[in-house]
Short mmCIF file of C-alpha atoms in Angstrom, two decimals:
data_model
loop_
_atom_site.label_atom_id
_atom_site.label_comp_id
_atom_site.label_asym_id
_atom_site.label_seq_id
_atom_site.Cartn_x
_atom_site.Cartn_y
_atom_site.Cartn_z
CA UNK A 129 92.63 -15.33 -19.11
CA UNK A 130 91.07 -13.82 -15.91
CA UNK A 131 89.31 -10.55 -17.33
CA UNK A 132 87.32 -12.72 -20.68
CA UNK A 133 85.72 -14.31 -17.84
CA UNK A 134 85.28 -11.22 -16.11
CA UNK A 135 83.78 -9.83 -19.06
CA UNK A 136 82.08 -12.80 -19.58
CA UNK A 137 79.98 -13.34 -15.99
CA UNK A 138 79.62 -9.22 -15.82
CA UNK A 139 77.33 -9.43 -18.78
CA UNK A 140 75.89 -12.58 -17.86
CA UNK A 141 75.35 -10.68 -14.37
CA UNK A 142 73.68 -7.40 -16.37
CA UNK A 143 71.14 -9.95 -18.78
CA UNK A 144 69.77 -11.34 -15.37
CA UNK A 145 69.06 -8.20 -13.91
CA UNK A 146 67.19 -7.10 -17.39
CA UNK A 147 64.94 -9.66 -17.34
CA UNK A 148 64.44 -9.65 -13.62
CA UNK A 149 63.42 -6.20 -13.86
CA UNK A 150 60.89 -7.07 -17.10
CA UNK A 151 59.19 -9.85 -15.06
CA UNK A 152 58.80 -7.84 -11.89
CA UNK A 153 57.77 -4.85 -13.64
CA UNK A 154 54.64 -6.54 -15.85
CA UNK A 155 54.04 -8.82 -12.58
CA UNK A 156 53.07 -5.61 -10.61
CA UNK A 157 51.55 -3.57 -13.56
CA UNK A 158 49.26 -6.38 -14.14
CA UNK A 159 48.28 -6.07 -10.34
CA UNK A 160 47.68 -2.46 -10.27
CA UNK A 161 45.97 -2.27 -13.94
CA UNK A 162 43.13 -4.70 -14.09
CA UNK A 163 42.54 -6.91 -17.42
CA UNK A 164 40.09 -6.48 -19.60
CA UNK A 165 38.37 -9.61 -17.65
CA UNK A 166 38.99 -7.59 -14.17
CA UNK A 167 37.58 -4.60 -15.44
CA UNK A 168 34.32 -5.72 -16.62
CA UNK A 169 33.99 -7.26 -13.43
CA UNK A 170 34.55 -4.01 -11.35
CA UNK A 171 31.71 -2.29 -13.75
CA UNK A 172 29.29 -5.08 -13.53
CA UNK A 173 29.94 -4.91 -9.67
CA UNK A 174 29.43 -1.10 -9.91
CA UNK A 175 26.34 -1.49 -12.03
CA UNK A 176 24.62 -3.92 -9.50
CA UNK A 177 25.04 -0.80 -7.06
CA UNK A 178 23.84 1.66 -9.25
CA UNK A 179 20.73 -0.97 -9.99
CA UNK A 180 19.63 -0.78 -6.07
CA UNK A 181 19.18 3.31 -6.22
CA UNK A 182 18.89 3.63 -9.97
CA UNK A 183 18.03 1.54 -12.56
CA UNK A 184 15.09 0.31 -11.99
CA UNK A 185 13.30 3.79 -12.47
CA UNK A 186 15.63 4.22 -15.55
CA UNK A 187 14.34 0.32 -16.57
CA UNK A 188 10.55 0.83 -16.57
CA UNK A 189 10.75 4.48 -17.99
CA UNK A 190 11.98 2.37 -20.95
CA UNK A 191 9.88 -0.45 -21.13
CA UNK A 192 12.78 -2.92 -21.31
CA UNK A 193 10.90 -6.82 -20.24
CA UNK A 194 11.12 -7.71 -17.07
CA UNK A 195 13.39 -10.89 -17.94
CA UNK A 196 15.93 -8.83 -18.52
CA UNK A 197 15.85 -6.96 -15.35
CA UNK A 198 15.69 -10.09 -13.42
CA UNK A 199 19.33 -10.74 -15.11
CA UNK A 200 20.87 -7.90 -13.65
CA UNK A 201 20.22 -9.99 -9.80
CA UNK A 202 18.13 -9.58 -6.61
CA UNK A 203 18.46 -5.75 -5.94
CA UNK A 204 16.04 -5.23 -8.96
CA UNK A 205 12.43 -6.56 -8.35
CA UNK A 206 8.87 -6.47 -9.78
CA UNK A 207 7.24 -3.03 -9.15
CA UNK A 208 4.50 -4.58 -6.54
CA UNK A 209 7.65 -6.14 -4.75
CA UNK A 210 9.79 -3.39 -4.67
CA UNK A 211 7.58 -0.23 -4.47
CA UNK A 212 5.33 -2.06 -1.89
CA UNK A 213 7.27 -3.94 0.67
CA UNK A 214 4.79 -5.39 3.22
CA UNK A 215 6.41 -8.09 5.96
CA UNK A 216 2.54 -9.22 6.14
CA UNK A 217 3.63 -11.25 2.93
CA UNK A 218 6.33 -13.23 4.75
CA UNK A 219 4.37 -13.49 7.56
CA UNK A 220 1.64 -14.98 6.05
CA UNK A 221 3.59 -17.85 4.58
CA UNK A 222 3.85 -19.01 8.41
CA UNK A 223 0.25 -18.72 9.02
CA UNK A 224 -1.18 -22.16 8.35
CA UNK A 225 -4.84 -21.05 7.65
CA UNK A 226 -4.00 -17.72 5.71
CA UNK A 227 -6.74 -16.31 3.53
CA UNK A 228 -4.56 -16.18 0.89
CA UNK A 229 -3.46 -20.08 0.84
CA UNK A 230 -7.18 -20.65 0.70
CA UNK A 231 -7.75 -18.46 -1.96
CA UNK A 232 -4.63 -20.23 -4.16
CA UNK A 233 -6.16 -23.16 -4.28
CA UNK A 234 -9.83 -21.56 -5.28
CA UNK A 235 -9.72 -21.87 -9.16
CA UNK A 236 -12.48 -18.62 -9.36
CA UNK A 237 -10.51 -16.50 -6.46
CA UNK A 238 -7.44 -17.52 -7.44
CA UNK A 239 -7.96 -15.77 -10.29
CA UNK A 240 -9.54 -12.72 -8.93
CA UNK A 241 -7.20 -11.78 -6.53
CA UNK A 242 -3.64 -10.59 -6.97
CA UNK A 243 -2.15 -9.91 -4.06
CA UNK A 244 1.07 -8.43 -5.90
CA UNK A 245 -0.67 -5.30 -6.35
CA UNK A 246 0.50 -2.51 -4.85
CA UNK A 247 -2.27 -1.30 -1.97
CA UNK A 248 -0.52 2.12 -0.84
CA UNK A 249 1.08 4.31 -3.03
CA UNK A 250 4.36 6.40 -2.03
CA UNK A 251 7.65 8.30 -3.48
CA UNK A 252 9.33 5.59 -4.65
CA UNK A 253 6.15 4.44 -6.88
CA UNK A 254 5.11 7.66 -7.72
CA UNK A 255 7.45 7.60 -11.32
CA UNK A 256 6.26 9.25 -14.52
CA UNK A 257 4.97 6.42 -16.38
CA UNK A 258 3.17 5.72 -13.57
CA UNK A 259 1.61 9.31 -13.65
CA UNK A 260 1.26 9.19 -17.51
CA UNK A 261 -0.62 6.31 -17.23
CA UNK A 262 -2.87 7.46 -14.31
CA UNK A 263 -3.85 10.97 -15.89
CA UNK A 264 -6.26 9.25 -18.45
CA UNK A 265 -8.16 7.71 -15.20
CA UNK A 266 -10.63 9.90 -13.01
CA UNK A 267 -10.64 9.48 -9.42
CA UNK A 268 -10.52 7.55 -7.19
CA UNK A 269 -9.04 5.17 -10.32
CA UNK A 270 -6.31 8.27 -11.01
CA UNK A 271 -5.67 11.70 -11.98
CA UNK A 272 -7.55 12.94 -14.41
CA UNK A 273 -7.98 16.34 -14.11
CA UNK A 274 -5.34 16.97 -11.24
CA UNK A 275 -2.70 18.92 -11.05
CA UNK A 276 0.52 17.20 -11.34
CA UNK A 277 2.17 19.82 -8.90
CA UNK A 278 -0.77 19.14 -6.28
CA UNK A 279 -0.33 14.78 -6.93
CA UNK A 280 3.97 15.07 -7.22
CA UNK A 281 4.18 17.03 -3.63
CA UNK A 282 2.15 15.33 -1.22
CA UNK A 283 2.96 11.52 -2.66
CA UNK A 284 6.76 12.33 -1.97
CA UNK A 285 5.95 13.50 1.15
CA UNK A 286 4.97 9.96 1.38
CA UNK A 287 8.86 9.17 1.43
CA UNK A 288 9.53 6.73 4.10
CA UNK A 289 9.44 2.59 4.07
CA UNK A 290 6.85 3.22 6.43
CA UNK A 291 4.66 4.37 4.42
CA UNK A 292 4.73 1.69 2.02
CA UNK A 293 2.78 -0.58 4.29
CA UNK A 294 0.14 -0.89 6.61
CA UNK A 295 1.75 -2.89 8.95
CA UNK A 296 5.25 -2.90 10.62
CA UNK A 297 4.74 -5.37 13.35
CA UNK A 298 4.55 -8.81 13.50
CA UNK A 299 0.95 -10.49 14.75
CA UNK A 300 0.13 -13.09 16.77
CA UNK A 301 1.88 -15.46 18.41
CA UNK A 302 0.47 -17.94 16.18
CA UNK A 303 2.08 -16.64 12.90
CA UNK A 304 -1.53 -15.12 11.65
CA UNK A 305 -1.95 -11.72 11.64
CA UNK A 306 -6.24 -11.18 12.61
CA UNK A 307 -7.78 -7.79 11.31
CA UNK A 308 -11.00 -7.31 12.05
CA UNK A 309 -13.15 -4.44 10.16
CA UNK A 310 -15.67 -2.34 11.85
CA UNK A 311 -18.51 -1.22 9.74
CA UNK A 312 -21.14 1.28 11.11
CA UNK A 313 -24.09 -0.94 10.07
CA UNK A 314 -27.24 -1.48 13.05
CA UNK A 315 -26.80 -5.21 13.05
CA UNK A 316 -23.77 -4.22 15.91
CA UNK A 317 -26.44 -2.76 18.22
CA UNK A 318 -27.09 -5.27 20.87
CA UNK A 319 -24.29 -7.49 19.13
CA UNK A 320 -21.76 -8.09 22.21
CA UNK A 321 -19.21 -8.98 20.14
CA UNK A 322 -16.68 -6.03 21.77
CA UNK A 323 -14.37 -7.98 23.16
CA UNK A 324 -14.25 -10.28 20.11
CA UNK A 325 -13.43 -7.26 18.04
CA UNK A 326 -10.44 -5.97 20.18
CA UNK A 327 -8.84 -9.12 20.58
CA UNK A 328 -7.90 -8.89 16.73
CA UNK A 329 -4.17 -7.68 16.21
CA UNK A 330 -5.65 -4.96 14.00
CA UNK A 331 -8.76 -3.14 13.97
CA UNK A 332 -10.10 -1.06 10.87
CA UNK A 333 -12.75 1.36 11.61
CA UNK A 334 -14.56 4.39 8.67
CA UNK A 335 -16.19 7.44 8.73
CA UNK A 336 -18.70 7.79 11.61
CA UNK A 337 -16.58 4.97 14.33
CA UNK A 338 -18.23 5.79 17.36
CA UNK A 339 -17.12 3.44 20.24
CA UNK A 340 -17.74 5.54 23.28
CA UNK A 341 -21.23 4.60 24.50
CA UNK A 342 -21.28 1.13 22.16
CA UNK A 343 -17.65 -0.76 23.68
CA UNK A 344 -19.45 -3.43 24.45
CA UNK A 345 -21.60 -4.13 20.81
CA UNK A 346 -18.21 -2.25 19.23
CA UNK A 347 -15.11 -2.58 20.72
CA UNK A 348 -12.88 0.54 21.47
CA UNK A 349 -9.42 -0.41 20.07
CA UNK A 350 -8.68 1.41 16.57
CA UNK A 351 -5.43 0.56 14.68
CA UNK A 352 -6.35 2.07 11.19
CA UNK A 353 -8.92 4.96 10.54
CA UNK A 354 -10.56 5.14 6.63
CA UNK A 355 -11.71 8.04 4.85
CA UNK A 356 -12.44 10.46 1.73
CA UNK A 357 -11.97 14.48 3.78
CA UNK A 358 -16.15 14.28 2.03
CA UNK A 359 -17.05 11.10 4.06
CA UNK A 360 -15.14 12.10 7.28
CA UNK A 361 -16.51 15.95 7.31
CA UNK A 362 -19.78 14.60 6.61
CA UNK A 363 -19.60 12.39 9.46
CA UNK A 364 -18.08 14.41 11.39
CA UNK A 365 -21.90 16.97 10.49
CA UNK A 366 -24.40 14.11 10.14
CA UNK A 367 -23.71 12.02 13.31
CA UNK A 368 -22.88 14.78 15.70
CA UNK A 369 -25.81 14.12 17.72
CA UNK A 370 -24.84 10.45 18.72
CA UNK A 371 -21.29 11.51 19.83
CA UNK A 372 -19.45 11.57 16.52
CA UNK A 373 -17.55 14.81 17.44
CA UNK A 374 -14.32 14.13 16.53
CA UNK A 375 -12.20 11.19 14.71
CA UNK A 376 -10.39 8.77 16.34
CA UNK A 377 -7.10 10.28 17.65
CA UNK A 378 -4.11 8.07 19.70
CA UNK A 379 -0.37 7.88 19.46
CA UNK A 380 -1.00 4.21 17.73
CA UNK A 381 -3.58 4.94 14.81
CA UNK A 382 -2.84 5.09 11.21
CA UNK A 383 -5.27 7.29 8.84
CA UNK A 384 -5.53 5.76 5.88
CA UNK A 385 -6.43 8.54 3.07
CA UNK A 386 -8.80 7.11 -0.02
CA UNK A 387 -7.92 9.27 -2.95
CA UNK A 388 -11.28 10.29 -4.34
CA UNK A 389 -11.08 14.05 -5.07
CA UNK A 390 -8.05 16.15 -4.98
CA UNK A 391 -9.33 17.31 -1.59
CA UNK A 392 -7.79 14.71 -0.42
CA UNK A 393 -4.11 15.46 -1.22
CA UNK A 394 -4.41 18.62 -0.42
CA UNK A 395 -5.45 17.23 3.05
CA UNK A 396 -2.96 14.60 3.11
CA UNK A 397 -0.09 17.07 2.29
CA UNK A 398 -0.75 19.86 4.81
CA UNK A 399 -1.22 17.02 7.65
CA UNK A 400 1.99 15.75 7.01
CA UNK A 401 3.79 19.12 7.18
CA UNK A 402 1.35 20.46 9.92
CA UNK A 403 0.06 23.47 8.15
CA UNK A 404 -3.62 24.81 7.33
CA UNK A 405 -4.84 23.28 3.89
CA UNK A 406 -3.60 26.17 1.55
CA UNK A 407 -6.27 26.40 -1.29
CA UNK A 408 -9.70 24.65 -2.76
CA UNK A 409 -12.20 23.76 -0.61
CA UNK A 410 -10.75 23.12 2.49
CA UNK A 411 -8.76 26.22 2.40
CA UNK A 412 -7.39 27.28 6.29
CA UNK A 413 -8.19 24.10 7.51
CA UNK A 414 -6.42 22.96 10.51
CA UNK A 415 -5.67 19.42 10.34
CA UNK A 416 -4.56 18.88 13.68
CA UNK A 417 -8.18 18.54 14.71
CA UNK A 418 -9.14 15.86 12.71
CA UNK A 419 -5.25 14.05 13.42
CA UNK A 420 -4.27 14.98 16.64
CA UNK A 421 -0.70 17.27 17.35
CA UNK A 422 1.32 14.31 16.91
CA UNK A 423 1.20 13.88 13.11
CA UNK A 424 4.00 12.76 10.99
CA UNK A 425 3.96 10.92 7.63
CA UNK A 426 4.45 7.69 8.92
CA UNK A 427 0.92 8.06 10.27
CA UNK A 428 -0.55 8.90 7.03
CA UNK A 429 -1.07 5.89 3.96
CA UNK A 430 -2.96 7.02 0.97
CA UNK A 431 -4.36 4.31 -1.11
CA UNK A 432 -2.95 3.23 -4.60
CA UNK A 433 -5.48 4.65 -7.48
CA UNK A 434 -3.85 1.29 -9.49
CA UNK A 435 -5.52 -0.48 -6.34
CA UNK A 436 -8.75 1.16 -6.43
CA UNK A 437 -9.32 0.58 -10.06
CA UNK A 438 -8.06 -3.08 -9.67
CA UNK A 439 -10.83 -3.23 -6.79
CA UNK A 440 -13.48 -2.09 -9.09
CA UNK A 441 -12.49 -3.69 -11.72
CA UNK A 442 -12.40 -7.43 -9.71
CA UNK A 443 -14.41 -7.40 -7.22
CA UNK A 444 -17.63 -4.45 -7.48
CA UNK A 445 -18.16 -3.64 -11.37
CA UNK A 446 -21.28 -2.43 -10.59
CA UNK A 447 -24.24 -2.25 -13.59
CA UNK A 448 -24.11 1.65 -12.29
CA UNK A 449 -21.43 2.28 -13.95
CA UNK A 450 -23.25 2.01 -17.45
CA UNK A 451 -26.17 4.96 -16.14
CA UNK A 452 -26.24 8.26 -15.45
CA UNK A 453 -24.08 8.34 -12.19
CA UNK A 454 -21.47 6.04 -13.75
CA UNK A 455 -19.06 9.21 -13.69
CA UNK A 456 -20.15 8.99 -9.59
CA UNK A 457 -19.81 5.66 -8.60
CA UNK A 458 -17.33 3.78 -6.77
CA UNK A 459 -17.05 1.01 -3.81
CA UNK A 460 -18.14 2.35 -0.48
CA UNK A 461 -15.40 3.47 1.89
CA UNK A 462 -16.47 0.11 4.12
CA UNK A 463 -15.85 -1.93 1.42
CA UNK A 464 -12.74 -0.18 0.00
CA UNK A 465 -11.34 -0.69 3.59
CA UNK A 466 -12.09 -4.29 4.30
CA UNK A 467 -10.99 -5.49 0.83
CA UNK A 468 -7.76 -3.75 1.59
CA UNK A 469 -7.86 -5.73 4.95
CA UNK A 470 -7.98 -8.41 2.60
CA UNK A 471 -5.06 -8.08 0.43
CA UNK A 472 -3.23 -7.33 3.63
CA UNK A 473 -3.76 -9.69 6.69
CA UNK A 474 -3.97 -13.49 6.91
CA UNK A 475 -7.50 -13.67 8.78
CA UNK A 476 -10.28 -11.28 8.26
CA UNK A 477 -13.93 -10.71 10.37
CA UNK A 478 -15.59 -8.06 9.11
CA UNK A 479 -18.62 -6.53 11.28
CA UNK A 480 -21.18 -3.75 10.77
CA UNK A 481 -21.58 -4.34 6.70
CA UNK A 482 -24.84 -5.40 5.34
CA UNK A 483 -26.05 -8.86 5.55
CA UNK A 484 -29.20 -10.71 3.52
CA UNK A 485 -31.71 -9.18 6.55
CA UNK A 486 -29.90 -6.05 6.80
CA UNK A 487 -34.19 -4.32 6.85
CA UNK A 488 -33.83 -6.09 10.19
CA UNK A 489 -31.49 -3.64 11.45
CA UNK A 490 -31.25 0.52 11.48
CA UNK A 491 -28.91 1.82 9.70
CA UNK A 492 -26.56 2.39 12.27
CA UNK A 493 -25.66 0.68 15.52
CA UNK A 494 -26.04 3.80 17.31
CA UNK A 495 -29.24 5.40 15.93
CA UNK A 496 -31.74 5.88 19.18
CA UNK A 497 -34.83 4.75 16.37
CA UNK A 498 -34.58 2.44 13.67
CA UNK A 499 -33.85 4.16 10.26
CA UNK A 500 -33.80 2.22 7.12
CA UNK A 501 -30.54 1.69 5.01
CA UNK A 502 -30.09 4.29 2.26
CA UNK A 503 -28.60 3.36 -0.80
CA UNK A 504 -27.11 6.32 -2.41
CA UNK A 505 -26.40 6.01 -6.32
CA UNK A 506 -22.56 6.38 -5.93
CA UNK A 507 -22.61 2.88 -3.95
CA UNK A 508 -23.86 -0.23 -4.89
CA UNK A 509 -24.70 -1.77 -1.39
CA UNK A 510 -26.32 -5.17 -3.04
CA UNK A 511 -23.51 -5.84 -5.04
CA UNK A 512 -21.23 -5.11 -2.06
CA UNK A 513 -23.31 -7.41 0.22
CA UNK A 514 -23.51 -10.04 -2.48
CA UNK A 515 -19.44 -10.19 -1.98
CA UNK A 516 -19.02 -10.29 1.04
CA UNK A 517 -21.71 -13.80 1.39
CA UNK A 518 -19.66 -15.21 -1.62
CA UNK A 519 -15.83 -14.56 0.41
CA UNK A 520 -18.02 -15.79 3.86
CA UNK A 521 -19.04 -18.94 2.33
CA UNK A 522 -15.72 -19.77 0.87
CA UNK A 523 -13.90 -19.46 3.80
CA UNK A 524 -12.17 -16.03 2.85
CA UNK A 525 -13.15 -14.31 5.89
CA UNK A 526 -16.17 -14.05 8.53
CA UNK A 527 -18.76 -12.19 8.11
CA UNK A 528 -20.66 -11.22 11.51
CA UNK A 529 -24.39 -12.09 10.86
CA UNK A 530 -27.36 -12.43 12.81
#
């Protein structure tokens, strides 16, 4: 009787354990070895990582629509967004009587203005459709005619956040961020407004920016410096004898490169790297003397061609274009700069640029006699002044007139 029953609860005993041993064994298989479910999970995860460093270059070298990148989640934004960070755009949302809310609600500007638009180009925008696009334009619009080597190495030296904006600090305590923009025009002679000029968080000044002699008509605080290596050289020649000697140089300013000629790369490149331009026309220069010793790419912003043209293209499509210096002509470097002050701060003044009764005034606030403006026929100076009445009148920004 006794060993049946033995039997009998031994084998009972040994099924218990078999199945205990099946149920614990798939119970931690299935935790180690993810499901089919699990595992597409883990890739999209890893896929959202790759998108961050990655896929975004792989996404617009293949023209997939942009719905479909907004799919893959927030790591993966429009080019302008992305490529061009600027906290100026955040900031301005706090700044009650920003340019740019004014200009929203203007059905003509609203229109004309996009201020998605990349302004500065660097690395991380500088992507081969973006060059394959650019090499049917001529300068300053793009690269027609450049060397791709010459374009490729001084845009990546371009290769810090920094040098994606113009500005990296906030403004004033107000929530506005006020840039004023310092033309050279003779309507600042005898103007007084100095102090008005350097109480502006940011100050823009071009090619010949005397202050020393003029602080009180001028100003003497400089936050951004804008130039072609023609216009600056040339200033640095024609207004010599009024005390234009060298360009402004301080731990604080920012040069901001316009990309008209390939000179300007060249330029741009050996600055950053502190070396003597190594070929074309500037060849041996020593850039340190137009810079200062204390150079380092995040001084250095080099305007967007894709901005240029858009400038052109919106604001100044001058009837020049359609004569014999079309090939020649684009904005002046004062308007280039304070239409890049525009797509940039909330509040704008812009001083020194010509006015309705600009034959009232010399040419420049520091000539010793009165010269008349010249109009060269690479500018078009009406067309320009025309603009800036029009952005005065609406309200865009303030135009210093007498």
């Amino acid at each position: 009787m006794g060993s049946p029953r033995w039997k009998r609860l031994c084998l009972l005993f040994l099924i218990g354990l078999t199945f205990s041993i099946i149920f614990y064994g798939h119970y931690y298989a299935t935790d180690s070895a993810p499901s089919p479910r699990t595992e597409s999970r883990l890739l999209q995860e890893e896929t959202l990582e790759l998108t961050q460093a990655e896929i975004f270059r792989d996404v617009r070298k293949n023209n997939l629509p942009m719905k479909i990148i907004r799919k893959w989640g927030n790591a993966t934004q429009e080019p302008s967004k992305r490529g061009d960070y600027n906290p100026l755009k955040e900031k301005s949302s706090l700044c009650p009587q920003s340019l740019k809310t004014k200009v929203k609600t203007d059905p003509t500007l609203g229109k004309q203005f996009d201020f998605n638009i990349p302004t500065l180009i660097w690395k991380q925008l500088f992507t081969l459709e973006t060059w394959n696009r650019l090499k049917e334009r001529s300068v300053p619009y793009g690269w027609r005619g450049l060397p791709y080597e010459v374009i490729a190495s001084a845009v990546q030296l371009l290769n810090d956040s920094v040098t994606s904006r113009l500005v990296g600090k906030i403004g004033s305590p107000g929530g506005c961020v006020r840039c004023a923009v310092v033309g050279n025009g003779g309507i600042l002679n005898g103007s007084h407004q100095g102090k008005e000029i350097d109480a502006h968080d940011f100050v823009f000044r071009l090619n010949g920016a005397i202050t020393k002699g003029f602080e009180n008509d001028v100003g003497t605080k400089t936050s951004f410096y804008g130039f072609t290596v023609n216009t600056m050289k040339n200033s640095l020649v024609a207004y010599a004898e009024y005390g234009f000697t060298q360009t402004p140089q301080a731990k604080d300013i920012q040069y901001i490169f316009i990309p008209s000629d390939i000179r300007d790369y060249l330029m741009l490149k050996s600055a950053i790297l502190g070396v003597p331009v190594p070929e074309g026309y500037d060849k041996s220069d020593n850039p340190q003397k137009y810079f200062g010793p204390e150079a380092f790419a995040g001084k250095f912003k080099l305007l967007h061609p894709e901005f240029v043209h858009y400038l052109k293209e919106r604001f100044l499509k001058s009837e020049i274009i359609n004569t014999e210096f079309g090939n020649l002509y684009m904005p002046s470097t004062g308007a280039l700069m304070l239409l890049t002050a525009l797509h940039t701060c909330d509040q704008v003044s812009a001083y020194g640029f010509i006015t309705d009764n600009y034959k009232m005034f010399s040419d420049h606030y520091y000539e010793r006699e009165k010269k008349p403006l010249v109009f060269y026929a690479n500018h078009d100076m009406l067309l320009e002044a025309d603009l800036w009445k029009r952005l005065h009148q609406g309200g865009i920004m303030k135009l210093y007139q007498r």
